[in-house]
PDB file of N, CA and C in Angstrom:
ATOM      1  N   UNK N   1      40.909 -30.801 -56.132  1.00 60.00           N
ATOM      2  CA  UNK N   1      39.659 -30.630 -55.399  1.00 60.00           C
ATOM      3  C   UNK N   1      39.825 -29.624 -54.267  1.00 60.00           C
ATOM      4  N   UNK N   2      40.934 -29.679 -53.559  1.00 80.00           N
ATOM      5  CA  UNK N   2      41.158 -28.769 -52.445  1.00 80.00           C
ATOM      6  C   UNK N   2      41.221 -27.325 -52.921  1.00 80.00           C
ATOM      7  N   UNK N   3      41.871 -27.090 -54.061  1.00 92.00           N
ATOM      8  CA  UNK N   3      41.944 -25.739 -54.608  1.00 92.00           C
ATOM      9  C   UNK N   3      40.563 -25.225 -54.980  1.00 92.00           C
ATOM     10  N   UNK N   4      39.732 -26.112 -55.539  1.00 94.00           N
ATOM     11  CA  UNK N   4      38.373 -25.724 -55.904  1.00 94.00           C
ATOM     12  C   UNK N   4      37.567 -25.345 -54.656  1.00 94.00           C
ATOM     13  N   UNK N   5      37.681 -26.149 -53.603  1.00 94.00           N
ATOM     14  CA  UNK N   5      36.966 -25.843 -52.362  1.00 94.00           C
ATOM     15  C   UNK N   5      37.449 -24.529 -51.756  1.00 94.00           C
ATOM     16  N   UNK N   6      38.746 -24.302 -51.792  1.00 95.00           N
ATOM     17  CA  UNK N   6      39.287 -23.062 -51.243  1.00 95.00           C
ATOM     18  C   UNK N   6      38.795 -21.855 -52.033  1.00 95.00           C
ATOM     19  N   UNK N   7      38.725 -21.985 -53.339  1.00 96.00           N
ATOM     20  CA  UNK N   7      38.196 -20.906 -54.176  1.00 96.00           C
ATOM     21  C   UNK N   7      36.733 -20.644 -53.840  1.00 96.00           C
ATOM     22  N   UNK N   8      35.953 -21.695 -53.676  1.00 96.00           N
ATOM     23  CA  UNK N   8      34.537 -21.529 -53.314  1.00 96.00           C
ATOM     24  C   UNK N   8      34.398 -20.895 -51.944  1.00 96.00           C
ATOM     25  N   UNK N   9      35.261 -21.281 -51.004  1.00 97.00           N
ATOM     26  CA  UNK N   9      35.229 -20.664 -49.666  1.00 97.00           C
ATOM     27  C   UNK N   9      35.505 -19.167 -49.758  1.00 97.00           C
ATOM     28  N   UNK N  10      36.518 -18.792 -50.523  1.00 97.00           N
ATOM     29  CA  UNK N  10      36.860 -17.364 -50.665  1.00 97.00           C
ATOM     30  C   UNK N  10      35.724 -16.586 -51.317  1.00 97.00           C
ATOM     31  N   UNK N  11      35.121 -17.156 -52.341  1.00 97.00           N
ATOM     32  CA  UNK N  11      34.001 -16.478 -53.008  1.00 97.00           C
ATOM     33  C   UNK N  11      32.798 -16.338 -52.065  1.00 97.00           C
ATOM     34  N   UNK N  12      32.509 -17.391 -51.330  1.00 98.00           N
ATOM     35  CA  UNK N  12      31.390 -17.339 -50.379  1.00 98.00           C
ATOM     36  C   UNK N  12      31.668 -16.313 -49.285  1.00 98.00           C
ATOM     37  N   UNK N  13      32.909 -16.250 -48.826  1.00 97.00           N
ATOM     38  CA  UNK N  13      33.273 -15.263 -47.812  1.00 97.00           C
ATOM     39  C   UNK N  13      33.090 -13.847 -48.350  1.00 97.00           C
ATOM     40  N   UNK N  14      33.536 -13.626 -49.558  1.00 98.00           N
ATOM     41  CA  UNK N  14      33.378 -12.301 -50.167  1.00 98.00           C
ATOM     42  C   UNK N  14      31.899 -11.931 -50.251  1.00 98.00           C
ATOM     43  N   UNK N  15      31.087 -12.858 -50.734  1.00 97.00           N
ATOM     44  CA  UNK N  15      29.644 -12.593 -50.855  1.00 97.00           C
ATOM     45  C   UNK N  15      29.002 -12.366 -49.494  1.00 97.00           C
ATOM     46  N   UNK N  16      29.471 -13.074 -48.483  1.00 97.00           N
ATOM     47  CA  UNK N  16      28.932 -12.906 -47.131  1.00 97.00           C
ATOM     48  C   UNK N  16      29.265 -11.521 -46.579  1.00 97.00           C
ATOM     49  N   UNK N  17      30.414 -10.989 -46.939  1.00 97.00           N
ATOM     50  CA  UNK N  17      30.852  -9.672 -46.469  1.00 97.00           C
ATOM     51  C   UNK N  17      30.337  -8.515 -47.320  1.00 97.00           C
ATOM     52  N   UNK N  18      29.736  -8.804 -48.449  1.00 97.00           N
ATOM     53  CA  UNK N  18      29.265  -7.761 -49.376  1.00 97.00           C
ATOM     54  C   UNK N  18      27.822  -8.034 -49.769  1.00 97.00           C
ATOM     55  N   UNK N  19      26.955  -8.059 -48.780  1.00 93.00           N
ATOM     56  CA  UNK N  19      25.548  -8.394 -48.989  1.00 93.00           C
ATOM     57  C   UNK N  19      24.736  -7.220 -49.496  1.00 93.00           C
ATOM     58  N   UNK N  20      25.077  -6.034 -49.051  1.00 88.00           N
ATOM     59  CA  UNK N  20      24.295  -4.872 -49.475  1.00 88.00           C
ATOM     60  C   UNK N  20      23.896  -3.983 -48.321  1.00 88.00           C
ATOM     61  N   UNK N  21      23.708  -4.564 -47.142  1.00 92.00           N
ATOM     62  CA  UNK N  21      23.453  -3.750 -45.960  1.00 92.00           C
ATOM     63  C   UNK N  21      24.566  -4.030 -44.955  1.00 92.00           C
ATOM     64  N   UNK N  22      24.994  -2.989 -44.284  1.00 94.00           N
ATOM     65  CA  UNK N  22      26.115  -3.108 -43.357  1.00 94.00           C
ATOM     66  C   UNK N  22      25.846  -4.136 -42.262  1.00 94.00           C
ATOM     67  N   UNK N  23      24.626  -4.139 -41.747  1.00 92.00           N
ATOM     68  CA  UNK N  23      24.287  -5.073 -40.673  1.00 92.00           C
ATOM     69  C   UNK N  23      24.474  -6.519 -41.116  1.00 92.00           C
ATOM     70  N   UNK N  24      23.973  -6.838 -42.314  1.00 94.00           N
ATOM     71  CA  UNK N  24      24.085  -8.203 -42.814  1.00 94.00           C
ATOM     72  C   UNK N  24      25.515  -8.530 -43.221  1.00 94.00           C
ATOM     73  N   UNK N  25      26.250  -7.541 -43.723  1.00 96.00           N
ATOM     74  CA  UNK N  25      27.671  -7.754 -44.024  1.00 96.00           C
ATOM     75  C   UNK N  25      28.400  -8.224 -42.765  1.00 96.00           C
ATOM     76  N   UNK N  26      28.119  -7.568 -41.655  1.00 95.00           N
ATOM     77  CA  UNK N  26      28.790  -7.898 -40.395  1.00 95.00           C
ATOM     78  C   UNK N  26      28.310  -9.244 -39.863  1.00 95.00           C
ATOM     79  N   UNK N  27      27.008  -9.440 -39.776  1.00 96.00           N
ATOM     80  CA  UNK N  27      26.476 -10.678 -39.194  1.00 96.00           C
ATOM     81  C   UNK N  27      26.853 -11.911 -39.994  1.00 96.00           C
ATOM     82  N   UNK N  28      26.588 -11.878 -41.271  1.00 97.00           N
ATOM     83  CA  UNK N  28      26.850 -13.050 -42.103  1.00 97.00           C
ATOM     84  C   UNK N  28      28.347 -13.181 -42.389  1.00 97.00           C
ATOM     85  N   UNK N  29      29.026 -12.062 -42.571  1.00 97.00           N
ATOM     86  CA  UNK N  29      30.462 -12.088 -42.860  1.00 97.00           C
ATOM     87  C   UNK N  29      31.289 -12.649 -41.720  1.00 97.00           C
ATOM     88  N   UNK N  30      31.027 -12.212 -40.506  1.00 98.00           N
ATOM     89  CA  UNK N  30      31.792 -12.734 -39.364  1.00 98.00           C
ATOM     90  C   UNK N  30      31.517 -14.217 -39.142  1.00 98.00           C
ATOM     91  N   UNK N  31      30.268 -14.592 -39.327  1.00 98.00           N
ATOM     92  CA  UNK N  31      29.910 -16.007 -39.217  1.00 98.00           C
ATOM     93  C   UNK N  31      30.681 -16.817 -40.266  1.00 98.00           C
ATOM     94  N   UNK N  32      30.699 -16.331 -41.493  1.00 98.00           N
ATOM     95  CA  UNK N  32      31.401 -17.028 -42.576  1.00 98.00           C
ATOM     96  C   UNK N  32      32.889 -17.157 -42.268  1.00 98.00           C
ATOM     97  N   UNK N  33      33.493 -16.101 -41.752  1.00 97.00           N
ATOM     98  CA  UNK N  33      34.922 -16.154 -41.404  1.00 97.00           C
ATOM     99  C   UNK N  33      35.210 -17.288 -40.433  1.00 97.00           C
ATOM    100  N   UNK N  34      34.310 -17.500 -39.503  1.00 98.00           N
ATOM    101  CA  UNK N  34      34.509 -18.524 -38.487  1.00 98.00           C
ATOM    102  C   UNK N  34      34.208 -19.931 -38.998  1.00 98.00           C
ATOM    103  N   UNK N  35      33.154 -20.079 -39.801  1.00 98.00           N
ATOM    104  CA  UNK N  35      32.666 -21.413 -40.155  1.00 98.00           C
ATOM    105  C   UNK N  35      33.171 -21.956 -41.492  1.00 98.00           C
ATOM    106  N   UNK N  36      33.346 -21.100 -42.482  1.00 97.00           N
ATOM    107  CA  UNK N  36      33.699 -21.586 -43.819  1.00 97.00           C
ATOM    108  C   UNK N  36      34.964 -22.437 -43.876  1.00 97.00           C
ATOM    109  N   UNK N  37      36.009 -22.135 -43.117  1.00 96.00           N
ATOM    110  CA  UNK N  37      37.216 -22.963 -43.232  1.00 96.00           C
ATOM    111  C   UNK N  37      36.986 -24.454 -42.963  1.00 96.00           C
ATOM    112  N   UNK N  38      36.005 -24.793 -42.176  1.00 95.00           N
ATOM    113  CA  UNK N  38      35.728 -26.191 -41.871  1.00 95.00           C
ATOM    114  C   UNK N  38      34.634 -26.821 -42.706  1.00 95.00           C
ATOM    115  N   UNK N  39      34.034 -26.057 -43.611  1.00 96.00           N
ATOM    116  CA  UNK N  39      32.921 -26.570 -44.405  1.00 96.00           C
ATOM    117  C   UNK N  39      33.377 -27.529 -45.492  1.00 96.00           C
ATOM    118  N   UNK N  40      32.594 -28.580 -45.685  1.00 95.00           N
ATOM    119  CA  UNK N  40      32.801 -29.521 -46.790  1.00 95.00           C
ATOM    120  C   UNK N  40      32.191 -28.917 -48.059  1.00 95.00           C
ATOM    121  N   UNK N  41      32.355 -29.594 -49.154  1.00 95.00           N
ATOM    122  CA  UNK N  41      31.784 -29.130 -50.417  1.00 95.00           C
ATOM    123  C   UNK N  41      30.268 -28.980 -50.351  1.00 95.00           C
ATOM    124  N   UNK N  42      29.589 -29.952 -49.735  1.00 96.00           N
ATOM    125  CA  UNK N  42      28.129 -29.883 -49.615  1.00 96.00           C
ATOM    126  C   UNK N  42      27.698 -28.727 -48.716  1.00 96.00           C
ATOM    127  N   UNK N  43      28.430 -28.513 -47.646  1.00 97.00           N
ATOM    128  CA  UNK N  43      28.099 -27.407 -46.733  1.00 97.00           C
ATOM    129  C   UNK N  43      28.326 -26.056 -47.409  1.00 97.00           C
ATOM    130  N   UNK N  44      29.373 -25.957 -48.203  1.00 97.00           N
ATOM    131  CA  UNK N  44      29.613 -24.718 -48.945  1.00 97.00           C
ATOM    132  C   UNK N  44      28.480 -24.485 -49.935  1.00 97.00           C
ATOM    133  N   UNK N  45      28.059 -25.535 -50.626  1.00 97.00           N
ATOM    134  CA  UNK N  45      26.962 -25.409 -51.590  1.00 97.00           C
ATOM    135  C   UNK N  45      25.694 -24.896 -50.904  1.00 97.00           C
ATOM    136  N   UNK N  46      25.405 -25.418 -49.737  1.00 97.00           N
ATOM    137  CA  UNK N  46      24.210 -24.958 -49.010  1.00 97.00           C
ATOM    138  C   UNK N  46      24.376 -23.507 -48.573  1.00 97.00           C
ATOM    139  N   UNK N  47      25.567 -23.129 -48.100  1.00 98.00           N
ATOM    140  CA  UNK N  47      25.812 -21.751 -47.702  1.00 98.00           C
ATOM    141  C   UNK N  47      25.712 -20.821 -48.911  1.00 98.00           C
ATOM    142  N   UNK N  48      26.173 -21.268 -50.064  1.00 98.00           N
ATOM    143  CA  UNK N  48      26.043 -20.469 -51.288  1.00 98.00           C
ATOM    144  C   UNK N  48      24.570 -20.239 -51.622  1.00 98.00           C
ATOM    145  N   UNK N  49      23.736 -21.262 -51.460  1.00 97.00           N
ATOM    146  CA  UNK N  49      22.286 -21.094 -51.679  1.00 97.00           C
ATOM    147  C   UNK N  49      21.703 -20.119 -50.653  1.00 97.00           C
ATOM    148  N   UNK N  50      22.151 -20.239 -49.428  1.00 97.00           N
ATOM    149  CA  UNK N  50      21.704 -19.333 -48.368  1.00 97.00           C
ATOM    150  C   UNK N  50      22.015 -17.879 -48.731  1.00 97.00           C
ATOM    151  N   UNK N  51      23.170 -17.651 -49.319  1.00 97.00           N
ATOM    152  CA  UNK N  51      23.585 -16.288 -49.670  1.00 97.00           C
ATOM    153  C   UNK N  51      22.733 -15.655 -50.769  1.00 97.00           C
ATOM    154  N   UNK N  52      21.920 -16.454 -51.458  1.00 97.00           N
ATOM    155  CA  UNK N  52      21.054 -15.892 -52.500  1.00 97.00           C
ATOM    156  C   UNK N  52      19.766 -15.302 -51.930  1.00 97.00           C
ATOM    157  N   UNK N  53      19.500 -15.542 -50.659  1.00 96.00           N
ATOM    158  CA  UNK N  53      18.285 -15.018 -50.025  1.00 96.00           C
ATOM    159  C   UNK N  53      18.444 -13.515 -49.825  1.00 96.00           C
ATOM    160  N   UNK N  54      17.421 -12.744 -50.176  1.00 95.00           N
ATOM    161  CA  UNK N  54      17.505 -11.281 -50.012  1.00 95.00           C
ATOM    162  C   UNK N  54      17.676 -10.862 -48.545  1.00 95.00           C
ATOM    163  N   UNK N  55      18.378  -9.756 -48.346  1.00 94.00           N
ATOM    164  CA  UNK N  55      18.644  -9.244 -47.003  1.00 94.00           C
ATOM    165  C   UNK N  55      17.397  -9.052 -46.149  1.00 94.00           C
ATOM    166  N   UNK N  56      16.299  -8.513 -46.689  1.00 94.00           N
ATOM    167  CA  UNK N  56      15.127  -8.327 -45.807  1.00 94.00           C
ATOM    168  C   UNK N  56      14.654  -9.629 -45.146  1.00 94.00           C
ATOM    169  N   UNK N  57      14.668 -10.722 -45.895  1.00 94.00           N
ATOM    170  CA  UNK N  57      14.259 -12.006 -45.309  1.00 94.00           C
ATOM    171  C   UNK N  57      15.274 -12.461 -44.263  1.00 94.00           C
ATOM    172  N   UNK N  58      16.556 -12.362 -44.587  1.00 94.00           N
ATOM    173  CA  UNK N  58      17.584 -12.767 -43.620  1.00 94.00           C
ATOM    174  C   UNK N  58      17.534 -11.910 -42.363  1.00 94.00           C
ATOM    175  N   UNK N  59      17.321 -10.618 -42.534  1.00 94.00           N
ATOM    176  CA  UNK N  59      17.228  -9.736 -41.364  1.00 94.00           C
ATOM    177  C   UNK N  59      16.083 -10.159 -40.463  1.00 94.00           C
ATOM    178  N   UNK N  60      14.938 -10.465 -41.051  1.00 94.00           N
ATOM    179  CA  UNK N  60      13.798 -10.900 -40.244  1.00 94.00           C
ATOM    180  C   UNK N  60      14.138 -12.189 -39.511  1.00 94.00           C
ATOM    181  N   UNK N  61      14.697 -13.137 -40.220  1.00 94.00           N
ATOM    182  CA  UNK N  61      15.013 -14.425 -39.604  1.00 94.00           C
ATOM    183  C   UNK N  61      16.026 -14.272 -38.477  1.00 94.00           C
ATOM    184  N   UNK N  62      17.083 -13.515 -38.731  1.00 94.00           N
ATOM    185  CA  UNK N  62      18.171 -13.415 -37.762  1.00 94.00           C
ATOM    186  C   UNK N  62      17.799 -12.519 -36.586  1.00 94.00           C
ATOM    187  N   UNK N  63      17.222 -11.361 -36.863  1.00 93.00           N
ATOM    188  CA  UNK N  63      16.926 -10.424 -35.773  1.00 93.00           C
ATOM    189  C   UNK N  63      15.683 -10.817 -34.982  1.00 93.00           C
ATOM    190  N   UNK N  64      14.629 -11.253 -35.651  1.00 92.00           N
ATOM    191  CA  UNK N  64      13.390 -11.567 -34.930  1.00 92.00           C
ATOM    192  C   UNK N  64      13.330 -13.031 -34.501  1.00 92.00           C
ATOM    193  N   UNK N  65      14.075 -13.878 -35.188  1.00 90.00           N
ATOM    194  CA  UNK N  65      14.019 -15.301 -34.880  1.00 90.00           C
ATOM    195  C   UNK N  65      12.738 -15.949 -35.349  1.00 90.00           C
ATOM    196  N   UNK N  66      12.080 -15.345 -36.332  1.00 90.00           N
ATOM    197  CA  UNK N  66      10.796 -15.849 -36.822  1.00 90.00           C
ATOM    198  C   UNK N  66      10.811 -16.015 -38.337  1.00 90.00           C
ATOM    199  N   UNK N  67       9.950 -16.922 -38.805  1.00 90.00           N
ATOM    200  CA  UNK N  67       9.697 -17.050 -40.229  1.00 90.00           C
ATOM    201  C   UNK N  67      10.558 -18.049 -40.971  1.00 90.00           C
ATOM    202  N   UNK N  68      11.415 -18.775 -40.276  1.00 91.00           N
ATOM    203  CA  UNK N  68      12.286 -19.709 -40.990  1.00 91.00           C
ATOM    204  C   UNK N  68      12.105 -21.162 -40.557  1.00 91.00           C
ATOM    205  N   UNK N  69      11.137 -21.411 -39.704  1.00 91.00           N
ATOM    206  CA  UNK N  69      10.909 -22.782 -39.232  1.00 91.00           C
ATOM    207  C   UNK N  69      10.545 -23.680 -40.408  1.00 91.00           C
ATOM    208  N   UNK N  70      11.193 -24.828 -40.472  1.00 92.00           N
ATOM    209  CA  UNK N  70      10.869 -25.810 -41.493  1.00 92.00           C
ATOM    210  C   UNK N  70      11.560 -25.619 -42.830  1.00 92.00           C
ATOM    211  N   UNK N  71      12.362 -24.579 -42.981  1.00 94.00           N
ATOM    212  CA  UNK N  71      13.051 -24.368 -44.249  1.00 94.00           C
ATOM    213  C   UNK N  71      14.408 -25.067 -44.238  1.00 94.00           C
ATOM    214  N   UNK N  72      15.019 -25.182 -45.394  1.00 94.00           N
ATOM    215  CA  UNK N  72      16.323 -25.832 -45.543  1.00 94.00           C
ATOM    216  C   UNK N  72      17.386 -25.215 -44.638  1.00 94.00           C
ATOM    217  N   UNK N  73      17.254 -23.925 -44.363  1.00 96.00           N
ATOM    218  CA  UNK N  73      18.295 -23.198 -43.649  1.00 96.00           C
ATOM    219  C   UNK N  73      17.996 -22.975 -42.168  1.00 96.00           C
ATOM    220  N   UNK N  74      17.017 -23.680 -41.629  1.00 95.00           N
ATOM    221  CA  UNK N  74      16.617 -23.460 -40.240  1.00 95.00           C
ATOM    222  C   UNK N  74      17.796 -23.628 -39.279  1.00 95.00           C
ATOM    223  N   UNK N  75      18.549 -24.710 -39.405  1.00 95.00           N
ATOM    224  CA  UNK N  75      19.676 -24.917 -38.498  1.00 95.00           C
ATOM    225  C   UNK N  75      20.787 -23.900 -38.734  1.00 95.00           C
ATOM    226  N   UNK N  76      20.959 -23.459 -39.967  1.00 97.00           N
ATOM    227  CA  UNK N  76      21.969 -22.452 -40.280  1.00 97.00           C
ATOM    228  C   UNK N  76      21.612 -21.111 -39.649  1.00 97.00           C
ATOM    229  N   UNK N  77      20.354 -20.705 -39.764  1.00 96.00           N
ATOM    230  CA  UNK N  77      19.911 -19.450 -39.155  1.00 96.00           C
ATOM    231  C   UNK N  77      20.044 -19.538 -37.639  1.00 96.00           C
ATOM    232  N   UNK N  78      19.660 -20.658 -37.066  1.00 95.00           N
ATOM    233  CA  UNK N  78      19.810 -20.832 -35.608  1.00 95.00           C
ATOM    234  C   UNK N  78      21.275 -20.757 -35.198  1.00 95.00           C
ATOM    235  N   UNK N  79      22.162 -21.320 -36.018  1.00 96.00           N
ATOM    236  CA  UNK N  79      23.585 -21.275 -35.708  1.00 96.00           C
ATOM    237  C   UNK N  79      24.124 -19.848 -35.808  1.00 96.00           C
ATOM    238  N   UNK N  80      23.685 -19.103 -36.803  1.00 97.00           N
ATOM    239  CA  UNK N  80      24.099 -17.693 -36.931  1.00 97.00           C
ATOM    240  C   UNK N  80      23.616 -16.898 -35.721  1.00 97.00           C
ATOM    241  N   UNK N  81      22.369 -17.116 -35.336  1.00 96.00           N
ATOM    242  CA  UNK N  81      21.823 -16.418 -34.172  1.00 96.00           C
ATOM    243  C   UNK N  81      22.625 -16.760 -32.914  1.00 96.00           C
ATOM    244  N   UNK N  82      22.921 -18.038 -32.707  1.00 95.00           N
ATOM    245  CA  UNK N  82      23.694 -18.459 -31.532  1.00 95.00           C
ATOM    246  C   UNK N  82      25.118 -17.894 -31.597  1.00 95.00           C
ATOM    247  N   UNK N  83      25.714 -17.897 -32.771  1.00 96.00           N
ATOM    248  CA  UNK N  83      27.079 -17.360 -32.953  1.00 96.00           C
ATOM    249  C   UNK N  83      27.166 -15.913 -32.495  1.00 96.00           C
ATOM    250  N   UNK N  84      26.095 -15.146 -32.757  1.00 95.00           N
ATOM    251  CA  UNK N  84      26.085 -13.730 -32.389  1.00 95.00           C
ATOM    252  C   UNK N  84      25.424 -13.473 -31.037  1.00 95.00           C
ATOM    253  N   UNK N  85      25.111 -14.530 -30.306  1.00 94.00           N
ATOM    254  CA  UNK N  85      24.556 -14.373 -28.961  1.00 94.00           C
ATOM    255  C   UNK N  85      23.116 -13.923 -28.934  1.00 94.00           C
ATOM    256  N   UNK N  86      22.377 -14.189 -29.999  1.00 92.00           N
ATOM    257  CA  UNK N  86      20.955 -13.848 -30.017  1.00 92.00           C
ATOM    258  C   UNK N  86      20.181 -14.967 -29.354  1.00 92.00           C
ATOM    259  N   UNK N  87      19.036 -14.645 -28.823  1.00 76.00           N
ATOM    260  CA  UNK N  87      18.244 -15.647 -28.103  1.00 76.00           C
ATOM    261  C   UNK N  87      17.783 -16.758 -29.031  1.00 76.00           C
ATOM    262  N   UNK N  88      17.324 -17.824 -28.445  1.00 61.00           N
ATOM    263  CA  UNK N  88      16.828 -18.967 -29.209  1.00 61.00           C
ATOM    264  C   UNK N  88      15.691 -18.536 -30.116  1.00 61.00           C
ATOM    265  N   UNK N  89      15.537 -19.250 -31.211  1.00 47.00           N
ATOM    266  CA  UNK N  89      14.515 -18.926 -32.187  1.00 47.00           C
ATOM    267  C   UNK N  89      13.122 -18.989 -31.566  1.00 47.00           C
ATOM    268  N   UNK N  90      12.291 -18.041 -31.981  1.00 49.00           N
ATOM    269  CA  UNK N  90      10.921 -17.984 -31.500  1.00 49.00           C
ATOM    270  C   UNK N  90       9.969 -18.687 -32.446  1.00 49.00           C
ATOM    271  N   UNK N  91      10.506 -19.258 -33.544  1.00 45.00           N
ATOM    272  CA  UNK N  91       9.633 -19.871 -34.551  1.00 45.00           C
ATOM    273  C   UNK N  91       9.186 -21.246 -34.187  1.00 45.00           C
TER     274      UNK N  91
END
């Protein structure tokens, strides 16, 4: 089980660092480097789902702090924003 989780962590980290836009590679990738080592299987699964969201939506959520209230990833987006020193969500 531990090997499987480690493999999923590495794959999620790779995907976080290779999103398609440099800005999102940096924002999501650095966050993943810090948080993934402590994630449980369920947390990794949720982060993997988060990584399927297109960059334009993530950019809006992270940079503007709007448009993600009430979604599954609201606390994750808020944590990414706080990790990078962005102001509290405006949503």
